[in-house]
Coordinates of C-alpha atoms in Angstrom, one line a residue:
X1408 CA -106.4 -2.8 61.5
X1409 CA -103.5 -1.4 63.4
X1410 CA -103.3 2.4 63.1
X1411 CA -100.7 5.0 64.1
X1412 CA -100.5 8.7 64.1
X1413 CA -98.0 10.5 62.0
X1414 CA -96.8 12.5 65.1
X1415 CA -97.7 11.3 68.5
X1416 CA -101.1 10.3 70.0
X1417 CA -102.9 13.6 69.4
X1418 CA -104.1 14.9 66.0
X1419 CA -101.3 16.5 64.1
X1420 CA -102.3 20.1 63.2
X1421 CA -100.5 22.9 61.3
X1422 CA -101.9 25.9 59.6
X1423 CA -102.9 25.6 56.0
X1424 CA -103.5 28.8 54.0
X1425 CA -102.4 30.8 51.1
X1426 CA -99.4 32.1 53.1
X1427 CA -98.1 28.7 54.2
X1428 CA -94.8 27.9 52.5
X1429 CA -93.2 24.5 51.8
X1430 CA -90.4 25.4 54.2
X1431 CA -92.9 26.2 57.0
X1432 CA -94.6 22.9 56.4
X1433 CA -91.3 21.0 56.3
X1434 CA -90.3 22.5 59.6
X1435 CA -93.2 20.8 61.3
X1436 CA -92.8 17.4 59.6
X1437 CA -90.3 14.6 59.8
X1438 CA -91.4 12.3 57.0
X1439 CA -91.2 12.6 53.3
X1440 CA -95.0 13.4 53.2
X1441 CA -94.4 17.0 54.3
X1442 CA -97.8 18.2 52.9
X1443 CA -99.6 16.3 55.6
X1444 CA -100.9 18.9 58.1
X1445 CA -103.5 17.0 60.1
X1446 CA -104.1 13.4 60.9
X1447 CA -106.2 11.4 63.3
X1448 CA -106.8 7.6 63.3
X1449 CA -108.6 7.6 66.7
X1450 CA -106.3 4.8 67.9
X1451 CA -105.9 6.6 71.3
X1452 CA -109.6 6.0 71.9
X1453 CA -110.8 9.6 72.1
X1454 CA -111.8 12.6 69.9
X1455 CA -109.3 15.1 71.3
X1456 CA -109.0 17.9 68.8
X1457 CA -112.5 17.6 67.5
X1458 CA -115.7 19.5 68.3
X1459 CA -119.0 17.7 68.3
X1460 CA -122.3 19.1 67.0
X1461 CA -125.2 16.6 67.4
X1462 CA -125.2 12.8 67.3
X1463 CA -123.8 10.1 69.6
X1464 CA -120.1 9.6 69.0
X1465 CA -117.8 7.0 70.4
X1466 CA -114.5 5.4 69.6
X1467 CA -114.6 1.6 69.6
X1468 CA -111.9 -0.8 70.5
X1469 CA -110.6 -1.1 67.0
X1470 CA -109.9 2.7 66.7
X1471 CA -112.9 3.6 64.7
X1472 CA -115.0 6.8 65.4
X1473 CA -118.7 5.8 65.2
X1474 CA -121.8 7.9 65.1
X1475 CA -124.6 5.6 66.3
X1476 CA -127.7 7.8 66.4
X1477 CA -129.4 7.1 63.1
X1478 CA -132.3 9.4 64.1
X1479 CA -130.1 12.5 64.3
X1480 CA -130.9 15.1 61.7
X1481 CA -127.4 16.4 61.6
X1482 CA -124.4 14.9 63.5
X1483 CA -121.0 16.4 63.0
X1484 CA -117.5 16.4 64.3
X1485 CA -115.3 19.3 63.2
X1486 CA -111.5 19.8 63.3
X1487 CA -108.8 22.1 61.9
X1488 CA -108.9 25.8 61.5
X1489 CA -111.3 28.2 59.9
X1490 CA -108.4 29.9 58.0
X1491 CA -107.6 26.7 56.0
X1492 CA -108.0 27.5 52.3
X1493 CA -106.5 25.2 49.6
X1494 CA -106.2 21.6 50.9
X1495 CA -107.3 18.1 50.5
X1496 CA -109.1 16.0 53.2
X1497 CA -109.4 12.3 53.0
X1498 CA -111.0 9.7 55.4
X1499 CA -112.2 6.1 55.4
X1500 CA -116.0 6.2 55.8
X1501 CA -118.3 3.3 56.5
X1502 CA -122.1 3.8 56.5
X1503 CA -123.7 1.3 58.9
X1504 CA -127.4 2.3 58.4
X1505 CA -129.5 4.6 56.3
X1506 CA -132.9 5.9 57.5
X1507 CA -134.0 6.8 53.9
X1508 CA -132.6 7.2 50.4
X1509 CA -131.6 10.8 51.2
X1510 CA -129.9 9.9 54.5
X1511 CA -126.1 10.3 54.3
X1512 CA -122.7 9.6 55.8
X1513 CA -119.9 11.7 54.6
X1514 CA -116.9 14.1 54.8
X1515 CA -116.8 17.9 54.8
X1516 CA -114.3 20.6 53.8
X1517 CA -114.2 24.4 54.2
X1518 CA -116.8 24.4 56.8
X1519 CA -117.3 28.0 57.9
X1520 CA -120.1 27.0 60.4
X1521 CA -122.0 23.9 61.5
X1522 CA -124.3 24.3 58.5
X1523 CA -122.1 25.8 55.8
X1524 CA -119.6 23.6 54.0
X1525 CA -118.7 21.5 51.1
X1526 CA -119.8 17.9 51.7
X1527 CA -119.1 14.6 49.9
X1528 CA -122.1 12.5 50.9
X1529 CA -122.6 8.7 50.6
X1530 CA -126.3 8.5 50.2
X1531 CA -128.8 5.8 51.1
X1532 CA -129.9 5.8 47.4
X1533 CA -126.5 4.3 46.5
X1534 CA -125.1 7.5 45.0
X1535 CA -122.1 9.6 46.0
X1536 CA -122.8 13.3 45.8
X1537 CA -120.5 16.4 46.1
X1538 CA -122.6 19.1 47.6
X1539 CA -122.4 22.8 48.6
X1540 CA -124.4 23.1 51.8
X1541 CA -125.6 26.4 53.1
X1542 CA -128.2 25.8 55.9
X1543 CA -131.2 24.1 54.4
X1544 CA -130.0 24.8 50.8
X1545 CA -128.0 22.0 49.3
X1546 CA -126.6 22.4 45.8
X1547 CA -125.3 19.3 44.0
X1548 CA -121.9 20.0 42.3
X1549 CA -121.9 16.5 40.8
X1550 CA -122.7 12.9 41.7
X1551 CA -122.2 9.3 40.6
X1552 CA -124.0 6.0 41.2
X1553 CA -121.5 3.8 42.9
X1554 CA -123.7 1.3 44.7
X1555 CA -123.1 2.6 48.2
X1556 CA -123.9 -0.1 50.8
X1557 CA -124.1 -0.3 54.5
X1558 CA -121.2 -2.0 56.2
X1559 CA -118.7 -1.2 53.4
X1560 CA -115.6 1.0 53.8
X1561 CA -115.1 3.8 51.3
X1562 CA -112.0 6.0 50.9
X1563 CA -113.5 9.5 50.5
X1564 CA -111.6 12.6 49.5
X1565 CA -112.4 16.3 48.9
X1566 CA -109.9 18.6 47.1
X1567 CA -110.3 22.4 47.3
X1568 CA -108.2 24.7 45.1
X1569 CA -109.5 28.2 44.7
X1570 CA -113.1 27.9 43.6
X1571 CA -112.6 24.4 42.2
X1572 CA -114.0 21.6 44.3
X1573 CA -113.4 17.9 43.5
X1574 CA -114.7 14.7 45.1
X1575 CA -113.3 11.2 44.9
X1576 CA -114.4 7.9 46.2
X1577 CA -111.9 5.0 46.3
X1578 CA -109.5 7.0 44.1
X1579 CA -112.0 7.7 41.3
X1580 CA -113.3 11.2 40.7
X1581 CA -117.0 11.4 41.0
X1582 CA -117.6 15.1 40.7
X1583 CA -115.7 18.4 40.0
X1584 CA -117.0 21.9 39.7
X1585 CA -116.6 25.6 40.4
X1586 CA -118.3 27.0 43.5
X1587 CA -117.8 30.1 45.6
X1588 CA -119.8 29.2 48.7
X1589 CA -116.8 29.0 51.0
X1590 CA -113.2 30.0 50.5
X1591 CA -111.8 28.7 53.8
X1592 CA -112.9 26.5 56.7
X1593 CA -112.5 23.4 58.8
X1594 CA -112.9 19.8 58.0
X1595 CA -115.9 17.7 59.2
X1596 CA -117.3 14.2 59.6
X1597 CA -121.1 14.2 59.1
X1598 CA -124.2 12.0 59.1
X1599 CA -127.8 12.8 58.6
X1600 CA -130.5 10.3 59.5
X1601 CA -127.8 7.6 59.3
X1602 CA -125.1 6.0 61.3
X1603 CA -121.6 5.3 60.3
X1604 CA -117.9 4.9 61.2
X1605 CA -114.9 7.1 60.4
X1606 CA -111.2 6.4 60.4
X1607 CA -107.8 7.5 59.1
X1608 CA -108.5 11.2 58.6
X1609 CA -105.8 13.2 56.8
X1610 CA -105.5 16.7 55.6
X1611 CA -102.7 17.9 53.3
X1612 CA -101.9 21.2 51.7
X1613 CA -101.7 19.9 48.1
X1614 CA -105.0 21.4 47.2
X1615 CA -106.2 20.2 43.9
X1616 CA -103.4 17.8 43.1
X1617 CA -104.3 14.4 41.5
X1618 CA -104.7 12.0 44.4
X1619 CA -102.3 9.3 43.1
X1620 CA -100.2 9.6 46.3
X1621 CA -102.3 10.3 49.5
X1622 CA -100.6 10.9 52.8
X1623 CA -99.7 7.8 54.8
X1624 CA -102.2 6.1 57.2
X1625 CA -99.3 4.3 58.9
X1626 CA -95.9 5.6 59.9
X1627 CA -93.6 4.8 56.9
X1628 CA -90.6 2.5 57.7
X1629 CA -87.3 4.2 58.4
X1630 CA -85.3 5.5 55.4
X1631 CA -82.4 3.3 56.3
X1632 CA -83.2 -0.3 57.3
X1633 CA -81.6 -1.8 60.3
X1634 CA -77.9 -2.5 59.7
X1635 CA -76.9 -6.1 58.9
X1636 CA -73.7 -7.8 58.1
X1637 CA -75.2 -11.1 57.1
X1638 CA -74.7 -11.8 53.3
X1639 CA -77.5 -13.4 51.3
X1640 CA -77.0 -17.1 51.1
X1641 CA -74.6 -18.2 48.4
X1642 CA -76.7 -21.2 47.3
X1643 CA -79.6 -23.5 48.1
X1644 CA -79.3 -25.8 51.1
X1645 CA -79.4 -29.6 51.0
X1646 CA -82.4 -31.0 53.0
X1647 CA -81.6 -33.0 56.1
X1648 CA -84.7 -35.1 55.4
X1649 CA -88.2 -35.0 53.9
X1650 CA -91.6 -35.0 55.5
X1651 CA -94.9 -35.3 53.6
X1652 CA -97.6 -33.1 55.1
X1653 CA -101.3 -33.9 54.7
X1654 CA -102.7 -30.9 56.6
X1655 CA -101.7 -27.4 57.5
X1656 CA -99.1 -27.2 60.4
X1657 CA -100.1 -24.6 63.0
X1658 CA -97.3 -22.7 64.6
X1659 CA -97.4 -20.8 67.9
X1660 CA -94.2 -19.6 69.4
X1661 CA -91.3 -20.9 67.5
X1662 CA -90.9 -23.8 65.1
X1663 CA -87.4 -25.0 64.0
X1664 CA -87.5 -27.5 61.1
X1665 CA -83.8 -28.3 61.2
X1666 CA -83.6 -27.7 57.4
X1667 CA -86.0 -30.6 56.7
X1668 CA -88.0 -30.5 53.5
X1669 CA -91.8 -30.3 54.0
X1670 CA -94.1 -31.0 51.0
X1671 CA -97.5 -32.4 50.1
X1672 CA -100.1 -29.6 50.3
X1673 CA -102.2 -28.4 47.3
X1674 CA -101.7 -28.9 43.6
X1675 CA -98.4 -27.0 43.1
X1676 CA -100.1 -24.5 40.8
X1677 CA -101.6 -21.0 41.0
X1678 CA -105.2 -22.0 41.9
X1679 CA -106.7 -19.8 44.5
X1680 CA -107.6 -20.6 48.1
X1681 CA -105.2 -23.5 48.6
X1682 CA -104.4 -24.4 52.2
X1683 CA -101.0 -23.2 53.5
X1684 CA -98.2 -25.5 54.6
X1685 CA -97.7 -23.5 57.8
X1686 CA -100.1 -21.2 59.5
X1687 CA -98.3 -18.9 62.0
X1688 CA -100.2 -17.4 64.9
X1689 CA -99.5 -13.8 65.9
X1690 CA -95.9 -13.4 67.2
X1691 CA -94.8 -16.8 65.8
X1692 CA -91.3 -17.6 64.3
X1693 CA -90.6 -20.2 61.6
X1694 CA -87.0 -21.1 61.0
X1695 CA -84.7 -23.5 59.2
X1696 CA -87.4 -24.9 57.0
X1697 CA -87.3 -26.0 53.3
X1698 CA -90.7 -26.0 51.6
X1699 CA -90.8 -28.4 48.7
X1700 CA -93.5 -29.0 46.1
X1701 CA -96.4 -29.1 46.2
X1702 CA -96.6 -26.5 49.0
X1703 CA -100.1 -25.0 48.5
X1704 CA -100.2 -21.4 49.6
X1705 CA -96.9 -21.7 51.5
X1706 CA -96.9 -19.8 54.8
X1707 CA -99.8 -17.7 56.2
X1708 CA -98.9 -15.1 58.9
X1709 CA -102.1 -14.3 60.9
X1710 CA -100.3 -11.5 62.9
X1711 CA -96.8 -10.2 63.3
X1712 CA -94.4 -13.0 62.3
X1713 CA -90.7 -13.8 61.6
X1714 CA -89.4 -16.2 59.0
X1715 CA -85.7 -17.0 59.4
X1716 CA -83.7 -19.1 56.9
X1717 CA -86.9 -20.4 55.2
X1718 CA -86.5 -21.8 51.7
X1719 CA -89.1 -22.3 48.9
X1720 CA -87.9 -24.7 46.3
X1721 CA -90.9 -24.3 44.0
X1722 CA -93.4 -21.6 44.9
X1723 CA -97.0 -22.6 44.3
X1724 CA -99.7 -20.1 44.8
X1725 CA -97.5 -17.8 47.0
X1726 CA -94.5 -18.4 49.2
X1727 CA -95.9 -16.4 52.1
X1728 CA -99.0 -14.3 52.7
X1729 CA -98.9 -11.6 55.4
X1730 CA -102.5 -11.3 56.5
X1731 CA -102.7 -9.7 60.0
X1732 CA -100.4 -7.7 62.3
X1733 CA -98.2 -4.7 61.5
X1734 CA -94.6 -6.0 61.3
X1735 CA -93.4 -9.0 59.3
X1736 CA -89.7 -10.0 58.9
X1737 CA -88.1 -12.3 56.4
X1738 CA -84.4 -12.8 57.3
X1739 CA -82.3 -15.2 55.2
X1740 CA -83.5 -18.0 52.9
X1741 CA -84.7 -17.8 49.4
X1742 CA -87.5 -18.6 46.9
X1743 CA -87.5 -19.8 43.3
X1744 CA -90.0 -20.8 40.5
X1745 CA -92.8 -18.3 41.4
X1746 CA -94.7 -17.7 38.3
X1747 CA -96.5 -14.9 39.9
X1748 CA -95.3 -13.4 43.2
X1749 CA -93.3 -14.7 46.2
X1750 CA -94.6 -12.5 49.1
X1751 CA -98.2 -11.3 49.2
X1752 CA -99.0 -8.5 51.6
X1753 CA -102.7 -8.4 52.4
X1754 CA -102.7 -6.9 55.9
X1755 CA -101.5 -3.5 57.1
X1756 CA -98.0 -2.4 58.3
X1757 CA -94.5 -3.2 57.0
X1758 CA -92.8 -6.2 55.5
X1759 CA -89.0 -6.4 56.0
X1760 CA -87.1 -8.6 53.5
X1761 CA -83.4 -9.0 54.1
X1762 CA -80.5 -11.3 53.4
X1763 CA -82.6 -13.1 50.8
X1764 CA -82.3 -14.5 47.3
X1765 CA -85.0 -14.9 44.7
X1766 CA -84.8 -16.7 41.3
X1767 CA -87.2 -17.2 38.4
X1768 CA -90.1 -15.2 39.8
X1769 CA -92.7 -12.8 38.7
X1770 CA -92.4 -10.4 41.7
X1771 CA -90.6 -10.7 45.0
X1772 CA -93.2 -8.6 46.8
X1773 CA -96.7 -7.4 46.0
X1774 CA -98.9 -5.2 48.1
X1775 CA -102.4 -6.4 47.5
X1776 CA -104.2 -4.2 45.0
X1777 CA -107.7 -5.5 45.3
X1778 CA -108.2 -6.9 48.8
X1779 CA -111.4 -6.4 50.7
X1780 CA -109.7 -3.8 52.9
X1781 CA -107.4 -1.2 51.2
X1782 CA -104.7 -0.8 53.8
X1783 CA -101.7 1.3 53.3
X1784 CA -98.7 -1.0 53.1
X1785 CA -94.9 -0.7 53.2
X1786 CA -91.9 -2.9 52.4
X1787 CA -88.2 -2.5 53.1
X1788 CA -86.0 -4.7 51.0
X1789 CA -82.3 -4.9 51.9
X1790 CA -79.3 -7.1 51.0
X1791 CA -81.1 -9.2 48.4
X1792 CA -79.9 -11.1 45.3
X1793 CA -82.3 -11.2 42.4
X1794 CA -82.0 -13.5 39.3
X1795 CA -84.5 -14.0 36.4
X1796 CA -87.3 -12.0 38.1
X1797 CA -89.6 -9.6 36.4
X1798 CA -90.0 -7.1 39.3
X1799 CA -88.8 -6.8 42.8
X1800 CA -91.8 -5.0 44.3
X1801 CA -95.3 -3.9 43.3
X1802 CA -97.1 -1.2 45.3
X1803 CA -100.3 0.8 45.1
X1804 CA -99.4 4.5 45.1
X1805 CA -103.0 5.8 45.3
X1806 CA -103.1 4.2 48.8
X1807 CA -99.8 5.7 49.9
X1808 CA -97.7 2.4 49.8
X1809 CA -94.0 2.8 50.0
X1810 CA -91.1 0.5 49.0
X1811 CA -87.5 1.1 50.1
X1812 CA -84.5 -0.7 48.5
X1813 CA -80.9 -1.0 49.5
X1814 CA -78.0 -3.3 48.6
X1815 CA -79.9 -5.0 45.8
X1816 CA -77.8 -7.2 43.5
X1817 CA -79.4 -8.2 40.1
X1818 CA -77.6 -11.1 38.4
X1819 CA -77.6 -11.9 34.7
X1820 CA -79.6 -8.9 33.5
X1821 CA -77.4 -7.1 31.0
X1822 CA -80.4 -5.3 29.5
X1823 CA -81.7 -4.3 32.9
X1824 CA -85.1 -5.7 32.2
X1825 CA -85.9 -6.3 35.9
X1826 CA -88.2 -3.6 37.3
X1827 CA -87.2 -2.4 40.7
X1828 CA -90.5 -0.8 41.8
X1829 CA -93.8 -1.1 39.8
X1830 CA -96.6 1.3 40.7
X1831 CA -100.3 0.3 40.5
X1832 CA -103.6 2.0 41.1
X1833 CA -105.3 -0.1 43.8
X1834 CA -109.0 -0.9 43.3
X1835 CA -111.9 -2.4 45.3
X1836 CA -112.2 -6.2 45.5
X1837 CA -113.6 -7.7 42.4
X1838 CA -111.7 -5.4 40.0
X1839 CA -108.2 -5.6 38.7
X1840 CA -105.5 -3.0 39.6
X1841 CA -103.8 -1.2 36.7
X1842 CA -100.1 -0.5 36.3
X1843 CA -99.4 3.2 36.2
X1844 CA -95.6 3.4 36.1
X1845 CA -92.4 2.4 37.7
X1846 CA -89.1 3.7 39.0
X1847 CA -87.7 5.8 41.9
X1848 CA -89.8 8.9 42.7
X1849 CA -88.6 9.9 46.2
X1850 CA -92.2 9.4 47.6
X1851 CA -93.4 5.9 47.0
X1852 CA -90.5 4.1 45.3
X1853 CA -87.4 5.0 47.4
X1854 CA -83.9 4.1 46.1
X1855 CA -81.0 5.6 44.3
X1856 CA -78.8 4.2 41.5
X1857 CA -76.1 3.3 44.1
X1858 CA -78.6 1.0 45.9
X1859 CA -78.8 -1.3 42.8
X1860 CA -75.8 -3.4 41.5
X1861 CA -75.8 -5.4 38.3
X1862 CA -73.6 -8.5 37.9

């Protein structure tokens, strides 16, 4: 996973307390997520801004902070200010081993000392427990059996507002209660007789707000997409020839198809796990290609990729799936007859879709709502013609996804039935995400009425 800081390479830190105003916060922030007052993804390879107490802590090559001493009674890393009062802290947490059923890997809030704090613990017993910790005295505020397992990432969040403390795992509240142990204090990453990894730590000043929109774990794309003067294509191109394909075509570097039609992979339907027609290595470019039917799972991008003037005549499983990397660009071309979605975003980072046309589709873009890794994802859609399509983009607001729209032309929709931006609650793999709303909100779905034209 590629990770970035919100502001530079050191943890972003502003004061959070009862006297902090929205204006003061905004003065220190440049993004729309002005409540974010601390962030660290450890992508710089160090723990600058943190103070250690026990354990063996290292940052690995993928930007994950690991505590590897499973025999340590208490291993902790603290950050922030002792004056912080009402705030929310969130992190991705991965237990790697438990020494016993009571061993734990977790997150702390309002830590007034190394042994006094609120703690959301993932326990070796498989439970998640929100605790008030005062030395050797541990009071359970609430808990839930969630089947905690070693090697699995969990998004853990503690919200503090006055005496109310709430705990969430993967967006679901597992405990809530009133406790007066600590009114202010720092954040912490903790283990006890366990080892684990930590990543993407964020603190915001929203206190006890419902965590439907956490702060971003990657830098959101710019408010205004790069300028372009290229209009979307007026119609569908005529192939210069046809080529039947019996096996996936690997692409490294650049592949120019000369507008030849490629077809022959898969069954032409929505069955899962079909092979792709093209598999692009990191940094590859695919251009001037017409993908006919059957086309299997279209195009797979294994890293950053660029698709220029690529056409899908009859989308099968998906037109393209963005699997690895951080930046993917679709410039020109079009897709039609996608009963589900055109572009599937499974990896992290941002997809840019511009100068494109889509017809007879379910969605133009969908950020994966139940992949094995719950990345935060962004999409920027500019200068696109839409016809007979249910929705332009679907995103997961509980993971902080964003979708920006500009110069969108919707054709043949007098009743305005096409949804611009559909919001979902992302869920762990094996479950189905639920739709929770749609429309511009200035936070996740970003557009104004002037960005949408109906013809």
